Coordinates of C-alpha atoms and ligand atoms in Angstrom, one line a residue:
M1 CA 0.0 0.0 0.0
K2 CA 1.2 3.5 -0.9
S3 CA 1.2 6.7 1.1
Y4 CA 2.3 10.1 0.1
L5 CA 2.9 12.6 2.9
T6 CA 3.7 16.2 2.4
T7 CA 4.7 19.1 4.7
P8 CA 4.1 22.8 3.9
I9 CA 6.9 24.3 1.8
Y10 CA 8.3 27.0 4.1
Y11 CA 9.0 30.6 3.3
V12 CA 12.7 31.2 3.2
N13 CA 12.7 34.9 4.2
A14 CA 14.3 34.1 7.5
A15 CA 16.2 31.2 9.1
P16 CA 14.3 28.0 9.8
H17 CA 12.7 27.8 13.2
I18 CA 11.1 25.2 15.5
G19 CA 7.8 25.3 13.6
H20 CA 9.4 24.2 10.4
A21 CA 11.3 21.5 12.2
H22 CA 8.1 20.4 13.8
T23 CA 5.9 19.7 10.8
S24 CA 8.7 18.0 9.0
V25 CA 9.6 15.8 12.0
M26 CA 5.9 14.9 12.4
A27 CA 5.7 13.9 8.8
D28 CA 8.9 11.8 9.3
I29 CA 7.4 10.0 12.3
L30 CA 4.2 9.2 10.4
K31 CA 6.4 8.0 7.5
R32 CA 8.3 5.7 9.8
N33 CA 5.1 4.4 11.3
K34 CA 3.8 3.5 7.9
L35 CA 7.2 1.9 6.9
A36 CA 7.0 -0.2 10.0
R37 CA 3.6 -1.4 8.8
G38 CA 5.1 -2.4 5.5
M39 CA 3.8 0.4 3.4
D40 CA 5.5 2.1 0.5
V41 CA 5.9 5.8 1.5
R42 CA 7.0 9.0 0.0
L43 CA 7.5 12.2 1.9
S44 CA 8.0 15.8 0.6
T45 CA 9.3 18.8 2.4
G46 CA 11.1 22.0 1.3
C47 CA 11.0 25.6 0.4
D48 CA 8.5 28.1 -1.0
E49 CA 11.0 30.4 -2.8
H50 CA 9.0 32.9 -4.6
G51 CA 7.2 36.0 -3.5
Q52 CA 7.5 39.4 -2.0
K53 CA 8.8 38.4 1.4
N54 CA 11.7 36.4 -0.1
Q55 CA 12.5 39.1 -2.6
E56 CA 12.7 41.7 0.1
A57 CA 14.8 39.5 2.3
A58 CA 17.3 39.1 -0.6
E59 CA 17.3 42.8 -1.2
A60 CA 17.9 43.6 2.5
L61 CA 21.1 41.5 2.3
N62 CA 22.1 42.9 -1.0
L63 CA 22.1 39.5 -2.6
A64 CA 21.0 38.5 -6.0
P65 CA 17.7 36.6 -5.5
Q66 CA 19.0 33.2 -6.7
D67 CA 22.1 33.4 -4.5
Y68 CA 19.9 34.2 -1.5
L69 CA 17.5 31.4 -2.3
D70 CA 20.4 28.9 -2.8
Q71 CA 21.8 29.8 0.6
R72 CA 18.5 29.5 2.4
A73 CA 17.4 26.4 0.6
E74 CA 20.7 24.8 1.8
E75 CA 20.2 26.0 5.3
F76 CA 16.6 24.5 5.5
Q77 CA 17.9 21.3 4.0
R78 CA 20.7 21.1 6.6
L79 CA 18.1 21.5 9.3
F80 CA 15.9 18.7 7.9
D81 CA 18.9 16.4 7.6
L82 CA 20.1 17.3 11.1
V83 CA 16.8 16.4 12.7
G84 CA 16.5 13.2 10.7
V85 CA 13.7 13.9 8.3
D86 CA 13.7 11.1 5.8
Y87 CA 12.3 13.0 2.8
D88 CA 12.0 11.7 -0.7
Y89 CA 11.5 15.1 -2.3
Y90 CA 13.2 18.3 -1.3
V91 CA 11.1 20.9 -2.9
R92 CA 12.4 24.1 -4.4
T93 CA 9.8 26.1 -6.3
T94 CA 12.5 27.6 -8.5
R95 CA 13.1 24.2 -10.0
P96 CA 12.5 24.4 -13.8
G97 CA 10.2 21.4 -13.9
H98 CA 8.0 22.9 -11.2
K99 CA 7.8 26.2 -12.9
E100 CA 6.9 24.7 -16.2
A101 CA 4.1 22.5 -14.7
V102 CA 2.7 25.6 -12.9
A103 CA 2.6 27.6 -16.1
R104 CA 0.9 24.7 -17.9
A105 CA -1.8 24.4 -15.3
E106 CA -2.4 28.2 -15.5
Q107 CA -2.7 28.0 -19.2
Q108 CA -5.2 25.2 -19.0
L109 CA -7.4 27.2 -16.7
F110 CA -7.0 30.4 -18.7
D111 CA -7.9 28.6 -21.9
A112 CA -11.0 27.2 -20.2
G113 CA -12.0 30.8 -19.1
L114 CA -11.5 30.0 -15.5
I115 CA -8.9 32.8 -14.9
V116 CA -10.0 36.4 -15.2
K117 CA -8.2 39.8 -15.1
K118 CA -9.5 42.7 -13.1
S119 CA -8.2 45.6 -11.2
Y120 CA -8.0 45.0 -7.5
T121 CA -8.0 47.3 -4.5
G122 CA -7.5 45.7 -1.2
K123 CA -5.4 45.2 1.9
Y124 CA -2.5 42.8 1.5
C125 CA -0.7 40.9 4.2
K126 CA 2.9 40.1 3.2
G127 CA 3.2 37.7 6.1
C128 CA 0.4 35.4 4.7
E129 CA 1.0 36.5 1.1
Q130 CA -2.7 36.9 0.9
F131 CA -5.3 39.7 0.3
K132 CA -7.4 40.2 3.4
K133 CA -11.1 40.9 3.7
E134 CA -12.2 43.4 6.4
S135 CA -13.8 40.4 8.2
D136 CA -10.4 38.7 8.3
L137 CA -8.8 41.5 10.3
T138 CA -8.5 42.3 14.0
E139 CA -10.2 45.2 15.6
D140 CA -7.2 47.4 15.0
D141 CA -7.2 46.5 11.4
R142 CA -4.3 44.0 11.5
C143 CA -3.8 40.5 10.3
P144 CA -4.4 38.1 13.3
E145 CA -1.4 36.0 12.3
H146 CA 1.0 38.8 11.6
N147 CA 0.2 41.6 14.1
N148 CA 3.6 43.2 13.6
I149 CA 3.3 43.6 9.8
E150 CA 1.7 46.7 8.3
L151 CA -0.9 45.8 5.8
E152 CA -0.4 47.2 2.3
L153 CA -3.1 48.9 0.4
I154 CA -2.8 47.6 -3.1
D155 CA -4.5 48.9 -6.2
E156 CA -3.4 47.1 -9.3
P157 CA -4.5 44.7 -12.1
N158 CA -4.3 41.0 -11.0
Y159 CA -5.4 37.8 -12.5
F160 CA -8.0 35.9 -10.5
F161 CA -9.3 32.4 -10.1
P162 CA -13.0 32.5 -9.0
M163 CA -13.5 29.8 -6.3
E164 CA -17.2 30.2 -5.7
P165 CA -18.3 27.8 -8.5
Y166 CA -16.8 24.9 -6.5
R167 CA -18.0 25.8 -3.0
Q168 CA -21.0 23.4 -2.9
R169 CA -19.0 20.6 -4.4
L170 CA -16.4 21.1 -1.8
I171 CA -18.9 21.1 1.1
D172 CA -20.4 17.9 -0.3
H173 CA -17.0 16.3 -0.5
I174 CA -16.1 17.2 3.1
N175 CA -19.5 15.9 4.3
A176 CA -19.1 12.7 2.4
N177 CA -15.5 12.1 3.6
P178 CA -15.4 12.5 7.3
D179 CA -11.6 12.0 7.4
F180 CA -10.8 14.7 4.9
V181 CA -9.7 16.9 7.8
D182 CA -8.1 15.5 10.9
P183 CA -8.7 16.2 13.7
P184 CA -12.4 16.9 13.3
M185 CA -12.3 20.3 15.0
Y186 CA -10.7 21.8 11.9
R187 CA -13.3 20.2 9.7
G188 CA -15.8 22.3 11.5
E189 CA -13.6 25.4 11.0
L190 CA -13.3 24.6 7.3
L191 CA -17.1 24.2 6.9
K192 CA -17.5 27.6 8.6
M193 CA -15.2 29.2 6.0
L194 CA -17.3 27.7 3.3
A195 CA -20.6 29.0 4.8
E196 CA -20.2 32.3 2.9
P197 CA -19.6 32.8 -0.8
L198 CA -16.0 32.5 -1.7
E199 CA -13.9 35.4 -3.0
D200 CA -11.9 35.3 -6.2
L201 CA -8.4 34.2 -5.5
S202 CA -5.7 36.5 -6.8
I203 CA -3.0 34.4 -8.5
S204 CA -0.7 37.0 -9.9
R205 CA 1.2 40.3 -9.3
P206 CA 2.6 42.8 -11.8
K207 CA 6.2 41.9 -12.5
A208 CA 7.1 45.5 -12.1
R209 CA 6.3 45.2 -8.4
V210 CA 7.3 41.6 -7.6
S211 CA 9.7 39.8 -10.0
L212 CA 10.5 36.7 -7.9
G213 CA 7.8 34.4 -9.4
I214 CA 6.7 32.4 -12.3
E215 CA 5.9 34.4 -15.4
L216 CA 2.3 33.9 -16.5
P217 CA 2.2 32.0 -19.8
F218 CA -0.5 34.3 -21.1
D219 CA 0.8 37.6 -19.9
A220 CA 4.6 38.2 -19.5
D221 CA 4.0 41.4 -17.4
H222 CA 2.7 39.3 -14.5
V223 CA 4.1 36.6 -12.3
T224 CA 2.5 34.0 -10.1
Y225 CA 4.2 33.4 -6.8
V226 CA 1.4 33.1 -4.4
W227 CA -0.5 30.0 -3.4
F228 CA -1.2 28.9 -6.9
D229 CA 2.5 28.3 -7.3
A230 CA 3.2 26.9 -3.9
L231 CA 0.3 24.4 -3.6
L232 CA 1.1 22.8 -6.9
N233 CA 4.4 21.6 -5.6
Y234 CA 2.5 18.6 -4.1
L235 CA 1.8 17.5 -7.6
T236 CA 4.9 18.7 -9.4
N237 CA 7.1 16.6 -7.1
L238 CA 5.4 13.5 -8.6
E239 CA 6.3 14.7 -12.0
F240 CA 2.7 15.6 -12.7
P241 CA 1.2 15.3 -15.3
G242 CA 3.5 12.5 -16.3
G243 CA 5.0 9.4 -14.7
D244 CA 3.1 7.4 -12.1
Y245 CA 1.9 10.5 -10.3
Q246 CA -1.7 9.2 -10.1
D247 CA -0.7 6.2 -8.0
W248 CA 0.8 8.5 -5.3
W249 CA -1.5 11.4 -5.6
S250 CA -4.5 9.3 -4.8
E251 CA -2.9 8.4 -1.4
C252 CA -1.8 12.0 -0.5
R253 CA -2.2 13.6 2.9
H254 CA -1.0 17.1 3.6
L255 CA 0.4 17.9 7.1
I256 CA -0.1 21.5 7.9
G257 CA -0.3 24.0 10.8
K258 CA -3.7 25.4 11.6
D259 CA -2.5 28.8 10.1
I260 CA -2.8 27.5 6.5
L261 CA -6.1 25.6 6.8
K262 CA -7.9 27.9 4.4
T263 CA -5.2 27.8 1.7
H264 CA -5.2 23.9 1.9
G265 CA -8.8 23.4 2.6
V266 CA -10.4 26.0 0.3
Y267 CA -7.9 27.3 -2.3
W268 CA -6.2 24.0 -3.1
P269 CA -9.4 21.8 -3.5
T270 CA -11.1 24.4 -5.7
M271 CA -8.0 24.7 -7.8
L272 CA -7.9 20.9 -8.2
M273 CA -11.6 20.8 -9.1
A274 CA -11.0 23.4 -11.8
L275 CA -8.0 21.4 -13.1
D276 CA -10.3 18.3 -13.1
L277 CA -8.0 16.5 -10.7
P278 CA -9.0 14.4 -7.7
L279 CA -8.6 15.9 -4.2
P280 CA -6.0 14.6 -1.8
K281 CA -7.1 12.0 0.7
G282 CA -6.9 14.6 3.5
L283 CA -5.4 17.3 5.6
V284 CA -3.7 16.5 8.9
V285 CA -3.7 19.7 11.0
H286 CA -1.7 20.6 14.1
G287 CA -1.7 23.5 16.6
H288 CA 1.2 25.9 17.1
W289 CA 4.2 25.9 19.4
L290 CA 4.2 29.0 21.6
G291 CA 7.2 30.3 23.5
D292 CA 7.7 30.5 27.2
G293 CA 4.8 32.4 28.8
G294 CA 2.3 30.9 26.3
V295 CA 3.0 33.7 23.8
K296 CA 4.2 33.7 20.2
M297 CA 8.0 33.3 20.0
S298 CA 9.8 36.5 19.3
K299 CA 13.4 37.7 19.4
T300 CA 12.4 40.7 21.5
L301 CA 10.8 38.5 24.2
G302 CA 13.8 36.2 24.1
N303 CA 11.6 33.1 24.0
V304 CA 12.6 31.7 20.6
V305 CA 13.6 28.0 20.5
D306 CA 16.2 27.4 17.9
P307 CA 16.0 23.8 16.7
I308 CA 19.6 23.7 15.7
E309 CA 20.8 25.0 19.1
V310 CA 18.6 22.5 20.9
A311 CA 19.7 19.6 18.7
E312 CA 23.4 20.5 19.2
K313 CA 23.0 20.8 23.0
Y314 CA 20.7 18.0 23.9
G315 CA 20.8 15.9 20.8
V316 CA 18.4 15.5 17.9
D317 CA 16.4 12.9 19.7
A318 CA 15.7 15.2 22.7
L319 CA 14.1 17.6 20.2
R320 CA 12.2 15.0 18.2
Y321 CA 11.0 13.3 21.4
Y322 CA 9.7 16.5 22.9
L323 CA 7.9 17.5 19.7
A324 CA 6.2 14.1 19.5
R325 CA 5.3 13.9 23.1
H326 CA 4.0 17.4 23.8
M327 CA 2.4 18.9 20.7
R328 CA -1.4 18.9 20.7
T329 CA -3.3 19.1 17.4
E330 CA -6.4 20.8 18.8
S331 CA -4.7 23.5 20.8
D332 CA -1.4 25.3 21.0
S333 CA 1.4 24.0 23.2
Q334 CA 4.4 25.6 24.9
I335 CA 8.0 24.9 24.3
S336 CA 11.3 26.2 25.7
A337 CA 14.9 24.9 25.8
E338 CA 14.4 24.4 29.6
T339 CA 11.3 22.1 29.2
I340 CA 13.0 20.2 26.4
A341 CA 16.0 19.6 28.7
Q342 CA 13.7 18.6 31.6
V343 CA 11.8 16.0 29.6
Y344 CA 15.0 14.7 28.1
S345 CA 16.4 14.1 31.5
S346 CA 13.3 12.9 33.3
E347 CA 12.1 10.6 30.6
L348 CA 14.7 9.7 28.0
A349 CA 17.7 9.6 30.4
N350 CA 16.0 8.6 33.7
K351 CA 13.5 6.0 32.4
F352 CA 14.8 4.5 29.1
G353 CA 18.5 5.2 29.3
N354 CA 18.8 4.4 33.0
L355 CA 17.2 1.0 32.8
L356 CA 19.2 0.1 29.7
S357 CA 22.3 1.0 31.5
R358 CA 21.5 -0.8 34.8
A359 CA 20.0 -3.9 33.4
G360 CA 22.5 -4.1 30.5
K361 CA 25.6 -3.7 32.7
F362 CA 24.2 -6.1 35.3
A363 CA 23.5 -8.7 32.7
K364 CA 27.0 -8.3 31.2
A365 CA 28.8 -8.4 34.6
R366 CA 26.8 -11.2 36.2
F367 CA 25.6 -13.3 33.3
D368 CA 28.1 -12.5 30.6
G369 CA 25.2 -11.6 28.3
V370 CA 21.5 -12.2 28.1
P371 CA 20.4 -14.4 31.1
Q372 CA 18.1 -17.3 30.7
M373 CA 14.4 -16.7 31.4
G374 CA 12.9 -19.1 34.0
Q375 CA 9.4 -19.5 35.4
L376 CA 7.4 -16.3 35.1
T377 CA 5.5 -14.7 38.0
E378 CA 2.4 -12.6 37.8
A379 CA 4.5 -9.5 38.3
D380 CA 6.7 -10.5 35.4
E381 CA 3.7 -11.2 33.2
A382 CA 2.2 -7.8 34.1
V383 CA 5.2 -5.6 33.1
R384 CA 5.7 -7.7 30.0
A385 CA 2.0 -7.3 29.0
K386 CA 2.3 -3.5 29.6
A387 CA 5.4 -3.2 27.4
L388 CA 3.8 -5.3 24.7
A389 CA 0.6 -3.3 24.6
A390 CA 2.5 0.0 24.6
A391 CA 4.7 -1.2 21.7
Q392 CA 1.6 -2.3 19.8
G393 CA 0.4 1.2 20.0
L394 CA 3.0 2.1 17.4
A395 CA 2.6 -1.0 15.3
K396 CA -0.9 0.3 14.5
E397 CA -1.6 3.3 12.4
I398 CA -1.1 6.5 14.3
T399 CA -2.6 9.9 13.7
L400 CA -0.9 13.1 14.9
T401 CA -3.5 13.6 17.5
Q402 CA -2.8 10.1 18.9
L403 CA 1.0 10.3 18.8
P404 CA 1.5 12.0 22.2
E405 CA -0.6 9.5 24.0
R406 CA 1.1 6.5 22.3
V407 CA 4.5 7.9 23.3
A408 CA 3.2 8.4 26.8
A409 CA 2.2 4.8 27.0
L410 CA 5.8 3.8 26.2
V411 CA 7.0 6.1 29.0
D412 CA 4.5 4.6 31.5
A413 CA 5.7 1.1 30.6
A414 CA 9.3 2.2 31.1
E415 CA 8.5 3.7 34.4
E416 CA 6.9 0.5 35.5
L417 CA 9.8 -1.5 34.3
N418 CA 12.2 0.7 36.3
A419 CA 10.1 0.1 39.4
Y420 CA 9.9 -3.6 38.7
F421 CA 13.6 -3.8 38.4
A422 CA 14.3 -1.9 41.5
H423 CA 11.7 -3.8 43.5
S424 CA 12.8 -7.2 42.3
A425 CA 16.4 -6.3 43.3
P426 CA 18.3 -8.9 41.2
W427 CA 21.6 -7.9 42.9
D428 CA 20.1 -9.3 46.2
L429 CA 18.8 -12.4 44.4
M430 CA 22.4 -13.0 43.2
K431 CA 23.6 -13.5 46.7
E432 CA 22.1 -16.9 47.1
E433 CA 22.7 -19.6 44.6
A434 CA 19.1 -20.8 44.9
T435 CA 17.7 -17.4 43.8
Q436 CA 20.2 -16.7 41.0
P437 CA 18.0 -18.1 38.3
R438 CA 15.2 -15.8 39.5
A439 CA 17.7 -12.9 39.2
G440 CA 18.3 -14.0 35.6
T441 CA 14.6 -14.0 34.9
V442 CA 14.1 -10.5 36.2
V443 CA 17.0 -9.1 34.1
Y444 CA 15.7 -11.0 31.1
V445 CA 12.2 -9.6 31.5
A446 CA 13.5 -6.1 32.0
L447 CA 15.8 -6.2 29.0
D448 CA 13.4 -8.0 26.6
S449 CA 10.6 -5.6 27.5
L450 CA 12.9 -2.6 27.0
R451 CA 13.9 -4.0 23.7
L452 CA 10.2 -3.9 22.6
L453 CA 9.9 -0.3 23.8
F454 CA 13.0 0.7 21.8
E455 CA 11.6 -1.1 18.7
A456 CA 8.6 1.2 19.0
L457 CA 10.6 4.3 19.7
R458 CA 12.5 3.8 16.4
Q459 CA 9.6 5.7 14.8
V460 CA 10.2 8.7 17.1
I461 CA 13.9 8.7 18.0
P462 CA 15.5 6.4 15.4
V463 CA 19.1 7.1 16.1
S464 CA 19.1 6.5 19.8
S465 CA 16.7 3.5 19.5
D466 CA 18.9 1.8 16.9
K467 CA 21.9 2.3 19.2
A468 CA 20.0 0.8 22.1
L469 CA 19.1 -2.2 20.1
A470 CA 22.7 -2.7 19.0
M471 CA 23.7 -2.6 22.7
M472 CA 21.2 -5.3 23.4
G473 CA 22.8 -7.3 20.6
V474 CA 19.7 -7.6 18.5
D475 CA 19.0 -7.1 14.8
L476 CA 16.8 -4.2 13.8
P477 CA 13.2 -5.5 13.2
A478 CA 12.2 -6.1 9.6
A479 CA 9.1 -4.5 8.1
P480 CA 6.2 -5.2 8.6
W481 CA 7.1 -5.0 12.3
S482 CA 5.0 -7.1 14.7
P483 CA 6.0 -6.5 18.3
A484 CA 6.6 -9.8 20.1
L485 CA 8.0 -10.8 23.5
D486 CA 11.0 -13.1 24.0
Q487 CA 13.1 -12.1 21.1
L488 CA 16.2 -11.9 23.2
Q489 CA 18.0 -15.2 23.3
G490 CA 19.2 -16.5 26.7
G491 CA 23.0 -16.8 26.5
A492 CA 23.4 -14.4 23.6
P493 CA 26.1 -11.8 24.0
L494 CA 25.3 -8.1 24.6
G495 CA 27.0 -5.2 22.9
D496 CA 28.9 -2.5 24.8
I497 CA 26.5 -0.8 27.1
E498 CA 27.2 2.9 26.7
V499 CA 25.5 6.0 28.0
L500 CA 22.6 6.5 25.6
F501 CA 21.4 9.8 26.8
A502 CA 24.3 11.7 28.3
R503 CA 23.6 14.1 31.2
V504 CA 23.5 17.8 30.2
D505 CA 23.8 20.5 32.7
Ligands
LIG1 O1 2.8 29.3 5.1 N1 4.3 25.9 15.6 O2 5.1 29.0 5.0 P1 5.6 29.3 6.4 C1 4.1 24.8 14.8 N2 4.9 28.9 2.3 N3 4.3 24.8 13.4 C2 4.6 26.0 12.9 C3 4.8 27.1 13.6 C4 4.6 27.0 15.1 N4 4.8 28.1 15.9 N5 5.2 28.1 12.8 C5 5.2 27.6 11.6 C6 3.8 29.1 4.5 N6 4.9 26.3 11.6 C7 3.7 28.7 3.0 C8 3.2 27.3 2.8 S1 2.5 25.2 1.4 C9 2.0 24.9 -0.2 C10 3.0 26.9 1.4 C11 4.8 25.4 10.4 O3 7.0 29.3 6.4 C12 3.4 24.9 10.2 O4 3.4 23.7 9.5 O5 4.8 30.4 7.0 C13 2.8 26.0 9.4 O6 1.7 25.7 8.7 C14 4.0 26.3 8.4 O7 5.2 26.1 9.3 C15 4.0 27.7 7.8 O8 5.2 27.9 7.2

């Protein structure tokens, strides 16, 4: 079975931040979950390179636009590589193949009379790269997403794509496909947006004002750079309209932050309908990370979390783990370097790392490898069952909404294993010959259950999990993965037991 996951393509007018790392890491985790279930998966992430914001950012640095874009695209790619995003497509909208496909799609709509030219007066938010209706604005006439940006009053000829003709069809589609938007809260929001007639979508700017875009094939004085360009990346990655794009397109889900629900839930489906193309399977929406104090991160407030800094200080897996464990899809969540460090130490180091180190070193020193498992007690069976059930939570399909609770179940199981190990005190049992086999059983149960938890954690923190499995001397599980107990072999050697999650001050 195929699956095609996409992330937004990010504006490159500034350095990548935690939000960009977030959606791409989440897509990566969903990809690993699908791979573990034996699916064939493709993942796209990358950059939205055109537009006014990017053009102005290049000008501010006195750089030629292409040089600026090349630098930023590399910087974003370095971040995705650093945080372990296993992407199949790294999108750059300046890629010639993308630009040609966008121009072809525009020509198709223009020829069908679905794009019209008219002069437009309105307020434009550079942050969103969108015109705003009065009803979109805050009381003091600002964009709710970009309070710090002055809206521009624009009066110029633009080409427009009228969306209203597709509104009812889209409502019907959403009603007929309950999982078109996940979680359902955003489905309600989307239907609310569709309750009123839809405006015409501006798809071009005069080249004289903004040059960083794709020239309209039917009017060389105008460029497209707005959503019409960006959204089509999801298709052009697949070499649309050629190749086997249909096989993947029919299995596409877009991961997005709640800020771009309208563009993905209204603009994009209406564009696809006009182009006579099927809609994606669905939208997977998440909330936003807020900085310390529950407010938007900003340099002035000093509450910005830099993903690269965090990854360098605490390790990539500290960051990935925190994102997976603490993001909520239906509300915003807070993040700070301090809370990442706390969770790293209280969960990754103290629960998973600690048990691996204690049980692993004990097994090596006293049993010269994996001990033999003897008769199981009720307590043994209970911790084993808990570990198995927690691992099974990641062998099933996960949604973004479920991810934090599935990870929490692994932590609970690890906590119980730690308590079991401490309470069973195998070091005491080793003192009498008669109870030594029992000590072996305890160590076996702890290690084998922990192995299961790390097999599950491979989807979230692949690098550390694979290291842990190597320390336990086991092969990485093959796909499709089906979690099972008793995969450690009594008498088998263990690898070197090293510190998995080093302490950080
Ligand atoms: O909107 N918390 O690009 P963008 C969580 N180019 N996620 C966040 C976040 C936060 N605080 N801030 C940003 C654009 N994100 C367009 C998209 S797609 C065809 C074109 C993530 O750079 C989240 O996924 O503003 C959000 O939707 C996206 O970055 C916006 O990125």
